[in-house]
Amino acid sequence: MRSCLSRLRAALALSLGFVGLLLAVPLMAYVGPSWQGPGYQETPINSTSPDAGLVSESYVSLYEPLPASDGPHPAACDRIGYLRFRAASGPSNPENADAIYVTQPGILEGAGALDQVARNTIIDAEQKGYHVELWALSRRSNCLVDSTGIAAAIAAHNPNVAFNYYFGGQPINGQTFAGVVSESNAAWLSHIGLAQTVQDEYDVISQLPPSVREDKVLCGGHSLGGLITGAFANWDFSPPGDAGDPAYAGYNQCAGYFSLESRFEFTSATSVLSGPLSGLLNGILGAISTHAPYIDVPPATPETEYALPILGMASYWSPNARSAFLAQFPKDFDFNSTYDLLLADKLSDFVVGKPDARTVNATNQAVIGVVFGQNSQPFAFLRAALGAPTGGPLVAKNFPVAFNSAPQDGGLLGGQAQVAVSPTGAESSGPLYTWLNYNQITQPLYLASEPTVPYATPTTEVSDIVQFSRTLFEAAPALFTEVYFPTQLAEDSIALGAGDRGGARADMRYTNGTSMHPAAYVDGGSGLAKVIDPTNSLIPASPPPLVHVVAPGYNHLDVITAARVQNNGQPELSSSTLASWMEQVVGPPAP
């Protein structure tokens, strides 16, 4: 049994690796089917978003079988998918849209995480007279997710249906949850690295004619998705025998690039891993991904990620009801470690597992707020500014770093004044902790012990917890999180950042793809990009318009989850920036 301190080290080691991926590097080409060609399937999603009448949403999947050499895999994994958001009043054929944003999610993110930035961008563009679409890519590994319980819970409007399916052993229509996919049954994921990921993106874009791609497709992503975009731009997708044909270059599939809390390039000054060392690294990374094909370290484990849609449903449908799920989830390493990381206010409490999340009285909405809120979530790449806890005593959170610490470990930790539930209030007989949404923060909030440093202000809270909760479950099978994030994709990105273009990365033949077209960068004022690239040295010169915006108060997730109207009455900055930049890139809208 691992000790409490080793649990912390494992979580920190995983997270530190994520920071390196936030700014990694640039990927194949093949002419795929035309729009609505053979194998095309599109299923409407009946969203309850307030703007559902303005933005249509559907889940699209394409039949693109994996190579037999990848090994045995479920038939569902021979399909690739994406969430298609589009202006409801616009054309049904994407070829006739004024622009299409093709978007890669970040590490551990699913397509559903892009819901808010998609809707806001589409509405902002429509106000300018443009009908645009945003395609949020659902990476290949999401085929392993069993969304049966989520779908049934949505139909029943009852999160207990999902809980009983995933954690209670109760069948739905004769089907029982088989549990988390074992590493041996997911061994084929060791082949789902950067090459397959960019190939899948190319196949999605190839539904559109070359003229549409060159003039109206805007390629981008959030966090790791920005790095994948950079790789895509520099990849050679030529079919066998035509290597180097510029018609198949990644950069010729896009009219522009956009980066959300990321960069497209993260290269060494010299290739430090070339020749024999490159081959050695390929062998080591391949061995790791074969035995650990997906990320499985608290708080990012498949088990805990199956819990998030359930918590999201409870928060969305019954926000003010006392949460029953914290006490009902399994008492195992995954959940115990996750609870301890979120609630401990100092190292000694973390070691003994204090306070006990299972005895805290908290509303369903407060649970989501504590899991993701910028004033409680210790890891910067998981933070959104959703508001603040209230209703019971709070103390300064001094774990894993001291209260109000400057960004540490590459921006992974620190950078926020954080609070925790007081151990004295975390009893079954204690007060009910509730949540103030971002727009309910009307003045700075302080702890009595820290009277000069606010832990929430109207300008630092930017995302609506109501809509955030909805996006955790509504777009199943394209969830907010990527339950089985492929280790190989992370390893390939790290290798490319170190200068290694060997093995499966050899088709990244170009070096100037990201400077070929206009680009837009949106960083969070409290995010990671500005910590990792403080001098903006990783923003290369490119044709105009080259736009770089820093959104005040935004954390790493806020650049894709921020509410349409901010507390200052101004529109959301990520989407308004993308819409204004698009206007300059594609020219006047279609008549």
Coordinates of N, CA, C and O in Angstrom, one line a residue, residues 23 263 528-538 548:
L23 N 3.0 23.3 -24.0 CA 3.6 24.0 -25.1 C 4.5 23.1 -25.8 O 5.7 23.2 -25.8
R263 N 0.6 27.2 -26.9 CA 1.5 27.7 -28.0 C 1.6 26.5 -29.1 O 1.2 25.4 -28.8
L528 N -1.7 29.4 -17.5 CA -0.4 28.8 -17.6 C 0.5 29.3 -18.7 O 1.7 29.4 -18.6
A529 N -0.2 29.8 -19.8 CA 0.6 30.1 -21.0 C 1.6 31.3 -20.7 O 2.8 31.3 -21.1
K530 N 1.1 32.3 -19.9 CA 1.9 33.4 -19.7 C 3.0 33.1 -18.7 O 4.0 33.8 -18.6
V531 N 2.8 32.1 -17.9 CA 3.9 31.6 -16.9 C 5.0 30.9 -17.7 O 6.2 31.1 -17.5
I532 N 4.6 30.0 -18.6 CA 5.5 29.2 -19.3 C 6.2 30.0 -20.4 O 7.4 29.8 -20.7
D533 N 5.5 31.0 -21.0 CA 6.1 31.8 -22.0 C 6.0 33.3 -21.7 O 5.2 34.1 -22.3
P534 N 6.7 33.8 -20.6 CA 6.4 35.1 -20.1 C 6.8 36.2 -21.1 O 6.3 37.3 -21.0
T535 N 7.8 35.9 -22.0 CA 8.2 37.0 -22.9 C 7.6 36.8 -24.3 O 7.9 37.5 -25.3
N536 N 6.7 35.8 -24.5 CA 6.0 35.6 -25.7 C 7.0 35.2 -26.8 O 6.7 35.4 -28.0
S537 N 8.1 34.6 -26.4 CA 9.1 34.2 -27.4 C 8.6 33.0 -28.2 O 9.2 32.7 -29.3
L538 N 7.6 32.3 -27.8 CA 7.1 31.1 -28.6 C 5.9 31.5 -29.5 O 5.2 30.6 -30.0
H548 N -2.8 38.7 -30.2 CA -2.5 38.1 -28.9 C -3.2 38.8 -27.8 O -3.0 40.0 -27.7

